[in-house]
CSV table of C-alpha atoms and ligand atoms in Angstrom, one decimal:
chain,number,residue,atom,x,y,z
A,1,MET,CA,48.6,-13.0,-26.6
A,2,GLU,CA,46.6,-16.6,-27.2
A,3,GLN,CA,48.0,-17.8,-23.8
A,4,ALA,CA,46.7,-14.3,-21.7
A,5,ILE,CA,43.5,-14.7,-23.3
A,6,GLU,CA,43.6,-18.4,-22.3
A,7,THR,CA,44.0,-17.3,-18.8
A,8,LYS,CA,41.4,-14.6,-19.0
A,9,LYS,CA,38.8,-17.0,-20.0
A,10,GLY,CA,39.8,-19.6,-17.4
A,11,VAL,CA,39.7,-17.0,-14.7
A,12,GLU,CA,36.6,-15.9,-15.4
A,13,ALA,CA,35.3,-19.8,-15.3
A,14,LEU,CA,36.9,-20.2,-12.3
A,15,LEU,CA,35.1,-17.4,-10.4
A,16,GLN,CA,32.2,-19.5,-11.1
A,17,LYS,CA,33.2,-22.3,-8.9
A,18,ARG,CA,31.5,-23.0,-5.7
A,19,PRO,CA,33.1,-22.6,-3.2
A,20,LEU,CA,35.6,-20.4,-4.4
A,21,ILE,CA,38.8,-20.3,-2.0
A,22,ILE,CA,41.3,-17.7,-2.1
A,23,SER,CA,44.3,-17.9,0.0
A,24,GLY,CA,47.5,-16.3,0.3
A,25,PRO,CA,49.9,-14.0,2.4
A,26,CYS,CA,48.5,-10.7,3.7
A,27,SER,CA,51.4,-9.1,2.4
A,28,ALA,CA,54.3,-10.2,-0.2
A,29,GLU,CA,57.4,-9.8,1.6
A,30,THR,CA,60.2,-12.1,-0.4
A,31,GLU,CA,60.3,-14.2,-3.4
A,32,ASP,CA,60.9,-16.9,-1.7
A,33,GLN,CA,57.8,-16.3,0.6
A,34,VAL,CA,55.6,-16.0,-2.0
A,35,VAL,CA,56.5,-18.8,-4.4
A,36,GLN,CA,56.5,-21.2,-1.0
A,37,THR,CA,53.0,-19.9,0.3
A,38,ALA,CA,51.5,-20.8,-3.6
A,39,THR,CA,52.7,-24.1,-3.8
A,40,ARG,CA,52.5,-25.1,-0.7
A,41,LEU,CA,48.5,-24.1,-1.0
A,42,ALA,CA,48.4,-25.5,-4.4
A,43,ALA,CA,49.5,-28.7,-2.6
A,44,THR,CA,46.6,-28.8,-0.6
A,45,GLY,CA,44.3,-29.3,-3.4
A,46,LYS,CA,42.1,-26.7,-1.7
A,47,VAL,CA,42.5,-23.3,-3.2
A,48,ASP,CA,41.4,-21.4,-6.2
A,49,ILE,CA,43.0,-18.1,-6.5
A,50,LEU,CA,46.5,-16.7,-5.0
A,51,ARG,CA,46.2,-13.6,-3.1
A,52,ALA,CA,48.9,-11.3,-1.9
A,53,GLY,CA,49.0,-7.5,-1.2
A,54,ILE,CA,51.6,-5.9,-3.0
A,55,TRP,CA,50.8,-2.3,-1.7
A,56,LYS,CA,49.7,-2.3,2.3
A,57,PRO,CA,46.9,0.2,3.5
A,58,ARG,CA,47.8,0.7,7.1
A,59,THR,CA,45.9,2.7,9.5
A,60,ARG,CA,49.2,4.4,11.0
A,61,PRO,CA,52.3,5.0,9.3
A,62,GLY,CA,55.4,3.4,10.8
A,63,SER,CA,54.3,-0.6,9.6
A,64,PHE,CA,55.4,-2.4,6.6
A,65,GLU,CA,53.4,-0.7,4.0
A,66,GLY,CA,53.8,-3.5,0.8
A,67,ILE,CA,56.7,-4.3,-1.2
A,68,GLY,CA,55.2,-2.3,-3.8
A,69,THR,CA,55.8,-3.1,-8.3
A,70,LYS,CA,58.8,-5.0,-7.2
A,71,GLY,CA,56.6,-7.7,-6.2
A,72,LEU,CA,54.6,-8.0,-8.9
A,73,PRO,CA,57.1,-10.2,-11.2
A,74,TRP,CA,57.1,-12.8,-7.7
A,75,LEU,CA,53.7,-13.1,-7.9
A,76,GLN,CA,54.1,-14.5,-11.9
A,77,GLN,CA,56.3,-16.7,-10.8
A,78,ALA,CA,54.2,-17.8,-8.0
A,79,ARG,CA,51.7,-18.5,-10.4
A,80,LYS,CA,53.9,-20.4,-13.0
A,81,GLU,CA,55.1,-22.9,-10.5
A,82,SER,CA,51.6,-23.4,-8.4
A,83,GLY,CA,49.1,-22.9,-11.3
A,84,LEU,CA,47.1,-20.9,-9.2
A,85,PRO,CA,45.8,-17.4,-10.7
A,86,VAL,CA,46.9,-14.3,-8.4
A,87,ALA,CA,44.6,-11.5,-6.9
A,88,ILE,CA,46.3,-8.4,-5.7
A,89,GLU,CA,44.8,-5.1,-4.0
A,90,VAL,CA,44.5,-1.8,-5.7
A,91,ALA,CA,43.9,1.6,-4.6
A,92,THR,CA,45.3,4.1,-7.1
A,93,ALA,CA,45.3,4.3,-10.8
A,94,LYS,CA,49.0,3.6,-10.9
A,95,GLN,CA,48.3,0.5,-9.3
A,96,VAL,CA,45.8,-0.6,-11.6
A,97,GLU,CA,48.4,0.0,-14.3
A,98,ASP,CA,51.0,-1.7,-13.1
A,99,ALA,CA,49.0,-4.6,-11.8
A,100,LEU,CA,47.5,-4.7,-15.5
A,101,HIS,CA,51.3,-4.7,-16.7
A,102,PHE,CA,52.0,-7.4,-15.0
A,103,GLY,CA,49.2,-9.7,-15.7
A,104,VAL,CA,47.5,-9.8,-12.5
A,105,ASP,CA,44.5,-12.0,-13.1
A,106,VAL,CA,42.0,-10.6,-10.4
A,107,LEU,CA,41.9,-7.1,-8.6
A,108,TRP,CA,40.1,-6.4,-5.4
A,109,ILE,CA,39.3,-3.0,-3.9
A,110,GLY,CA,40.2,-2.5,-0.1
A,111,ALA,CA,38.4,-1.7,2.8
A,112,ARG,CA,40.1,1.7,2.7
A,113,THR,CA,39.2,2.5,-0.7
A,114,THR,CA,35.7,1.4,-1.1
A,115,VAL,CA,35.1,4.2,1.5
A,116,ASN,CA,36.4,6.9,-0.3
A,117,PRO,CA,34.1,7.6,-3.4
A,118,PHE,CA,37.0,9.8,-5.0
A,119,SER,CA,39.5,6.9,-4.9
A,120,VAL,CA,37.0,4.5,-6.0
A,121,GLN,CA,36.4,6.3,-9.1
A,122,ASP,CA,40.2,6.9,-9.7
A,123,VAL,CA,40.6,3.1,-9.8
A,124,ALA,CA,37.6,2.8,-12.0
A,125,ASP,CA,38.9,5.3,-14.8
A,126,ALA,CA,41.8,3.2,-14.6
A,127,LEU,CA,40.0,-0.3,-15.0
A,128,LYS,CA,38.2,1.6,-18.4
A,129,GLY,CA,38.6,-1.0,-21.2
A,130,ALA,CA,40.3,-3.7,-18.9
A,131,ASP,CA,39.2,-7.4,-18.9
A,132,VAL,CA,39.7,-8.4,-15.2
A,133,PRO,CA,37.8,-9.5,-12.5
A,134,VAL,CA,37.1,-6.8,-9.8
A,135,LEU,CA,36.4,-7.6,-6.1
A,136,ILE,CA,35.2,-5.1,-3.9
A,137,LYS,CA,35.6,-5.0,0.0
A,138,ASN,CA,33.2,-3.5,2.1
A,139,PRO,CA,33.9,0.0,3.1
A,140,ILE,CA,35.5,0.0,6.8
A,141,ASN,CA,32.2,1.7,8.0
A,142,PRO,CA,29.0,0.0,8.1
A,143,ASP,CA,27.6,2.1,5.2
A,144,LEU,CA,25.8,0.1,2.3
A,145,GLU,CA,25.5,3.1,0.1
A,146,LEU,CA,28.8,3.7,-0.2
A,147,TRP,CA,29.4,-0.5,-1.0
A,148,ILE,CA,27.0,-0.2,-3.6
A,149,GLY,CA,28.5,3.1,-5.0
A,150,ALA,CA,31.6,1.2,-5.3
A,151,VAL,CA,30.1,-1.2,-7.5
A,152,GLU,CA,28.2,1.0,-9.4
A,153,ARG,CA,31.4,2.8,-10.0
A,154,VAL,CA,33.3,0.0,-11.5
A,155,ALA,CA,30.2,-1.0,-13.3
A,156,ASN,CA,30.1,2.1,-15.0
A,157,ALA,CA,33.4,1.7,-16.0
A,158,GLY,CA,32.4,-1.6,-18.2
A,159,ILE,CA,33.8,-4.2,-15.4
A,160,LYS,CA,31.7,-6.8,-16.1
A,161,ASN,CA,32.6,-9.2,-13.7
A,162,ILE,CA,32.1,-7.5,-10.2
A,163,GLY,CA,32.5,-10.0,-6.7
A,164,LEU,CA,31.9,-8.7,-3.3
A,165,ILE,CA,34.2,-9.2,-0.3
A,166,HIS,CA,32.6,-8.7,3.2
A,167,ARG,CA,35.4,-8.1,5.8
A,168,GLY,CA,33.5,-6.6,8.6
A,169,PHE,CA,33.4,-3.4,9.6
A,170,SER,CA,35.4,-1.3,12.2
A,171,SER,CA,33.6,0.3,15.4
A,172,TYR,CA,34.9,1.7,18.5
A,173,GLY,CA,35.8,-0.5,21.7
A,174,ASN,CA,37.3,-3.8,21.9
A,175,THR,CA,34.9,-6.7,20.7
A,176,GLU,CA,36.0,-10.1,20.2
A,177,TYR,CA,36.1,-9.2,16.7
A,178,ARG,CA,39.0,-7.2,14.9
A,179,ASN,CA,36.2,-5.7,12.1
A,180,ALA,CA,32.5,-6.4,13.7
A,181,PRO,CA,30.9,-8.9,10.8
A,182,MET,CA,27.3,-7.0,10.9
A,183,TRP,CA,26.2,-10.3,9.2
A,184,HIS,CA,22.7,-8.3,8.7
A,185,LEU,CA,24.7,-6.1,6.1
A,186,ALA,CA,26.3,-8.7,4.1
A,187,ILE,CA,23.3,-10.2,4.0
A,188,GLU,CA,21.3,-7.1,3.0
A,189,MET,CA,24.0,-6.1,0.2
A,190,LYS,CA,23.9,-10.2,-1.4
A,191,ARG,CA,19.8,-9.4,-1.2
A,192,ARG,CA,20.2,-6.3,-3.4
A,193,ASN,CA,22.9,-7.7,-5.7
A,194,PRO,CA,21.4,-11.3,-6.8
A,195,GLY,CA,23.9,-13.7,-8.2
A,196,MET,CA,26.9,-11.2,-7.6
A,197,LEU,CA,29.7,-13.4,-6.2
A,198,MET,CA,29.5,-12.7,-2.3
A,199,ILE,CA,32.4,-14.2,-0.5
A,200,ASN,CA,33.6,-14.1,3.4
A,201,ASP,CA,37.2,-12.9,5.0
A,202,PRO,CA,37.3,-14.5,8.0
A,203,SER,CA,41.2,-13.1,8.7
A,204,HIS,CA,39.8,-9.6,8.8
A,205,ILE,CA,36.6,-9.9,10.6
A,206,CYS,CA,38.5,-11.9,13.3
A,207,GLY,CA,41.8,-10.7,13.4
A,208,ARG,CA,43.4,-13.3,15.2
A,209,ARG,CA,43.5,-17.1,14.2
A,210,ASP,CA,41.5,-19.2,16.8
A,211,ILE,CA,38.0,-18.1,15.6
A,212,LEU,CA,38.7,-18.2,11.8
A,213,LEU,CA,37.0,-21.4,11.4
A,214,ASP,CA,33.5,-20.4,13.0
A,215,VAL,CA,33.5,-17.4,11.2
A,216,ALA,CA,34.0,-19.0,7.9
A,217,GLN,CA,31.5,-21.7,8.3
A,218,LYS,CA,29.1,-19.2,9.3
A,219,ALA,CA,29.6,-17.4,6.2
A,220,ILE,CA,29.3,-20.9,4.4
A,221,ASP,CA,25.8,-21.4,6.3
A,222,LEU,CA,24.8,-17.9,5.1
A,223,ASP,CA,24.9,-19.5,1.8
A,224,PHE,CA,28.4,-17.4,0.9
A,225,ASP,CA,30.0,-18.2,-2.2
A,226,GLY,CA,33.4,-18.5,-0.7
A,227,LEU,CA,36.1,-17.4,1.6
A,228,ILE,CA,39.5,-15.3,1.1
A,229,ILE,CA,41.3,-16.1,4.2
A,230,GLU,CA,45.5,-15.0,4.7
A,231,SER,CA,47.9,-17.7,5.2
A,232,HIS,CA,51.7,-17.3,5.4
A,233,ILE,CA,54.5,-20.3,5.4
A,234,ASP,CA,55.7,-18.3,8.6
A,235,PRO,CA,52.3,-16.8,10.4
A,236,ASP,CA,53.9,-15.3,13.5
A,237,ASN,CA,56.6,-13.3,11.7
A,238,ALA,CA,55.0,-12.3,8.9
A,239,TRP,CA,55.6,-8.6,8.3
A,240,SER,CA,51.8,-7.6,8.9
A,241,ASP,CA,48.7,-9.0,10.3
A,242,ALA,CA,50.7,-12.1,12.2
A,243,LYS,CA,48.1,-12.6,14.6
A,244,GLN,CA,45.5,-13.6,11.9
A,245,GLN,CA,47.5,-15.6,9.2
A,246,VAL,CA,47.8,-19.5,9.1
A,247,THR,CA,50.0,-22.2,7.3
A,248,PRO,CA,48.9,-23.1,4.2
A,249,GLU,CA,48.7,-26.4,5.8
A,250,ARG,CA,46.7,-25.0,8.7
A,251,LEU,CA,44.4,-23.4,5.7
A,252,GLY,CA,44.3,-26.5,3.9
A,253,GLU,CA,42.8,-28.7,6.8
A,254,MET,CA,40.6,-25.7,7.9
A,255,ILE,CA,38.9,-26.0,4.4
A,256,GLY,CA,38.6,-29.4,4.6
A,257,SER,CA,36.8,-29.4,7.5
A,258,ILE,CA,33.9,-26.8,6.7
A,259,VAL,CA,30.7,-28.5,6.4
A,260,TRP,CA,29.2,-27.4,2.8
A,261,ARG,CA,25.9,-26.7,2.6
A,262,THR,CA,23.5,-25.8,-0.5
A,263,GLU,CA,20.5,-23.3,-0.9
A,264,GLU,CA,18.9,-25.6,-3.7
A,265,ILE,CA,16.4,-27.7,-2.2
A,266,ASP,CA,16.3,-30.7,-4.7
A,267,SER,CA,13.8,-33.9,-3.2
A,268,GLU,CA,10.3,-33.1,-3.1
A,269,GLU,CA,9.7,-34.3,0.2
A,270,LEU,CA,12.7,-32.0,1.9
A,271,HIS,CA,10.5,-29.1,-0.3
A,272,ALA,CA,6.8,-30.0,1.8
A,273,VAL,CA,8.8,-30.6,4.8
A,274,MET,CA,10.6,-27.1,4.6
A,275,GLU,CA,7.5,-25.1,3.0
A,276,LYS,CA,5.1,-26.5,6.3
A,277,MET,CA,7.8,-25.1,8.6
A,278,ARG,CA,7.9,-21.9,6.6
A,279,GLN,CA,4.0,-21.2,6.9
A,280,GLN,CA,4.6,-21.5,10.8
A,281,ILE,CA,7.2,-19.2,10.6
A,282,ASN,CA,5.0,-16.6,8.7
A,283,GLN,CA,2.2,-17.3,10.7
A,284,LEU,CA,4.0,-16.2,13.8
A,285,ASP,CA,5.6,-13.5,12.4
A,286,ASP,CA,2.2,-12.3,11.5
A,287,GLU,CA,1.2,-12.6,15.0
A,288,LEU,CA,4.4,-11.0,16.7
A,289,LEU,CA,3.6,-7.8,14.3
A,290,GLN,CA,0.1,-8.0,15.6
A,291,LEU,CA,0.9,-8.0,19.1
A,292,ILE,CA,3.5,-5.4,18.4
A,293,GLY,CA,1.2,-3.0,16.4
A,294,GLN,CA,-1.2,-3.6,19.7
A,295,ARG,CA,1.7,-2.9,22.1
A,296,MET,CA,2.2,0.4,20.3
A,297,LYS,CA,-1.8,1.6,20.6
A,298,VAL,CA,-1.0,1.0,24.5
A,299,ALA,CA,2.2,3.1,24.0
A,300,ASP,CA,-0.2,6.1,22.3
A,301,LYS,CA,-2.4,5.9,25.0
A,302,ILE,CA,0.4,6.1,27.8
A,303,GLY,CA,1.6,9.0,25.6
A,304,GLU,CA,-1.9,10.9,26.1
A,305,TYR,CA,-1.6,10.3,29.8
A,306,LYS,CA,1.4,11.5,30.2
A,307,LYS,CA,0.9,14.4,27.8
A,308,ASP,CA,-2.3,15.8,30.0
A,309,ASN,CA,-0.1,15.4,33.1
A,310,ASN,CA,3.4,16.6,32.1
A,311,ILE,CA,5.1,13.7,32.5
A,312,THR,CA,8.6,12.9,30.6
A,313,ILE,CA,8.3,9.7,27.8
A,314,LEU,CA,11.7,8.7,28.8
A,315,GLN,CA,11.7,7.6,32.6
A,316,THR,CA,14.8,5.5,33.0
A,317,ASN,CA,13.7,3.2,36.4
A,318,ARG,CA,11.0,1.8,33.9
A,319,TRP,CA,13.1,1.1,31.1
A,320,ASN,CA,15.8,-0.6,33.4
A,321,ALA,CA,12.3,-2.3,34.7
A,322,ILE,CA,11.5,-3.7,31.3
A,323,LEU,CA,14.9,-4.9,30.5
A,324,ALA,CA,15.7,-7.0,33.6
A,325,ARG,CA,12.5,-8.4,33.1
A,326,ALA,CA,13.1,-9.5,29.3
A,327,TYR,CA,16.6,-10.7,30.1
A,328,GLU,CA,15.3,-13.2,33.0
A,329,ARG,CA,12.3,-14.3,31.1
A,330,GLY,CA,14.5,-14.4,27.5
A,331,GLU,CA,17.0,-16.7,29.3
A,332,LYS,CA,14.6,-19.2,29.9
A,333,LEU,CA,13.1,-19.1,26.2
A,334,GLY,CA,17.0,-19.7,24.8
A,335,LEU,CA,17.2,-16.2,23.4
A,336,SER,CA,20.3,-14.0,24.1
A,337,GLN,CA,20.7,-11.1,25.8
A,338,GLU,CA,22.2,-9.7,22.6
A,339,PHE,CA,18.8,-10.4,20.7
A,340,ILE,CA,17.0,-8.7,23.8
A,341,THR,CA,18.7,-5.8,24.0
A,342,LYS,CA,18.6,-5.1,20.1
A,343,TYR,CA,14.8,-6.2,20.2
A,344,PHE,CA,13.8,-4.2,23.1
A,345,ASP,CA,16.0,-1.1,21.9
A,346,ALA,CA,14.0,-1.2,18.5
A,347,VAL,CA,10.5,-1.4,20.3
A,348,HIS,CA,11.1,1.5,22.9
A,349,MET,CA,12.1,3.4,19.8
A,350,GLU,CA,9.0,2.8,18.1
A,351,SER,CA,7.3,3.6,21.3
A,352,ILE,CA,9.2,6.6,22.1
A,353,ASN,CA,8.3,8.0,18.8
A,354,HIS,CA,4.3,7.3,19.0
A,355,GLN,CA,4.6,9.3,22.0
A,356,ASN,CA,6.3,12.3,21.2
A,357,LYS,CA,4.2,12.4,18.5
A,358,ILE,CA,1.4,12.4,20.7
A,359,MET,CA,2.6,14.4,23.0
A,360,ASN,CA,3.7,17.3,20.5
A,361,SER,CA,0.5,17.0,18.4
B,1,LIG,C1,43.7,-7.4,3.0
B,1,LIG,O1,42.9,-7.9,2.6
B,1,LIG,O2,45.2,-7.6,3.6
B,1,LIG,C2,43.4,-5.7,3.6
B,1,LIG,C3,44.3,-4.5,3.8
B,1,LIG,O3,42.4,-5.8,3.7
B,1,LIG,P1,41.2,-4.7,4.4
B,1,LIG,O4,41.0,-3.5,2.9
B,1,LIG,O5,39.9,-5.7,4.3
B,1,LIG,O6,41.5,-4.2,5.3
B,2,LIG,MN1,45.8,-8.2,6.1
């Protein structure tokens, strides 16, 4: 009992560590695989917590759905041999009970669970009275309220130590990512939960190992508190998520090559320089807003004119011409096509809304 309490305190302190690095296999497959991964990860000296999936929610049936409860003693063994505390995903009340029974140190709620308030509530109810940190992954769909709702349900169950995992959002069609990062959503979640641990999961964002490091570095540059990255002793033959896993040694190298940055600005001089540039940014933002306001005033006038002459608001040719012109100019200014598209979509929509109001007034 003494021992268990000691460990709990240790884990809580551990979650304060920055950067916090969690790694381990997508799924626990065999005892030997789990123990070997853990000891090899520990040997890199770069990892704080071992992860392993015991129950695997797969999108479609027929793939490996996890070893189940019989893998929990393997994690105990892995912890004993590596010294790393262990984290697993829980999706049902029974899984929470089993995990707590086997002394799992940290739990996480997966993306396919966060999406469903019934499931989250079920897990939260089972967590009542437990003293265990819980990390909550973003839901698979880009809905911030669902993510916040899950945090509230777990907090209402009395869990004090809650962290967030950004694992990207599913979108239709092929992109370079398995799950689009949609960084702005993670940033907004961070803004709404100041002080709450926020780590990034490059593995499930990328779905492939060659771009893991880029995404990991980007997360660190955005002031994330740490990373959860899948690793396996034989990645290509992993029973789940084979393409995105790396060996423990490669994981160690990757973590070693990340440039760590800090949000704190400690020297006075640095502070002054930053402040000056920030004022410039504020000034430019003010001017941009002024200009956009003026642009909308012209749009209002065009709206009146279109109304008087019974012309439609949207004229596809004109819209294509605006975009083509903007891409060309944007490129010269070092602005990406993606940004130009998003910016003009937003401005165009605002302009349509203005004209719509005028036409129907
Ligand atoms: C996982 O971490 O292995 C997992 C299933 O992740 P997610 O819930 O993000 O899909
Ligand atoms: Mn996985």
